[in-house]
């Protein structure tokens, strides 16, 4: 059975840019202060100062995602460990549906983002934290489904 190799590279700076976009939240002020004018707003932002904190959460997400894709990880090629990059080298069957590699990459990226946002929201806006955790778990389930979807049925040897 032929195999294809998919190298997934997730860069910390790309994740941080997306996290900054998604945490820039403008809302009507909850301040009881009479001096607040209409349109005044609070801003929730994951700042660049929180990069070390975010990297720790990204490492936690990497470990959880690694558990899902572990059956597909390459045993022969282990990418070098880099500080600002998360690597996955997956060996997938050729019978996988076309375009699956792109969907797998996007799903892994979204899983990283939703996990870090879950951890970030848990301290700031707990109501949104459960939604982010459900997105993370949904991305892990979607990843499992994508990795198991085939164009042709799986044939296992049968003893006669």
mmCIF file of C-alpha atoms in Angstrom, residues 12 16 24 74 113 140 149 155:
data_model
loop_
_atom_site.group_PDB
_atom_site.id
_atom_site.type_symbol
_atom_site.label_atom_id
_atom_site.label_comp_id
_atom_site.label_asym_id
_atom_site.label_seq_id
_atom_site.Cartn_x
_atom_site.Cartn_y
_atom_site.Cartn_z
ATOM 1 C CA UNK A 12 4.081 30.576 16.618
ATOM 2 C CA UNK A 16 -0.117 34.885 17.685
ATOM 3 C CA UNK A 24 -9.569 42.193 19.977
ATOM 4 C CA UNK A 74 6.420 9.273 10.689
ATOM 5 C CA UNK A 113 -6.127 28.604 18.279
ATOM 6 C CA UNK A 140 -9.980 17.094 17.325
ATOM 7 C CA UNK A 149 -11.865 8.942 5.545
ATOM 8 C CA UNK A 155 -9.303 -4.167 3.053
#
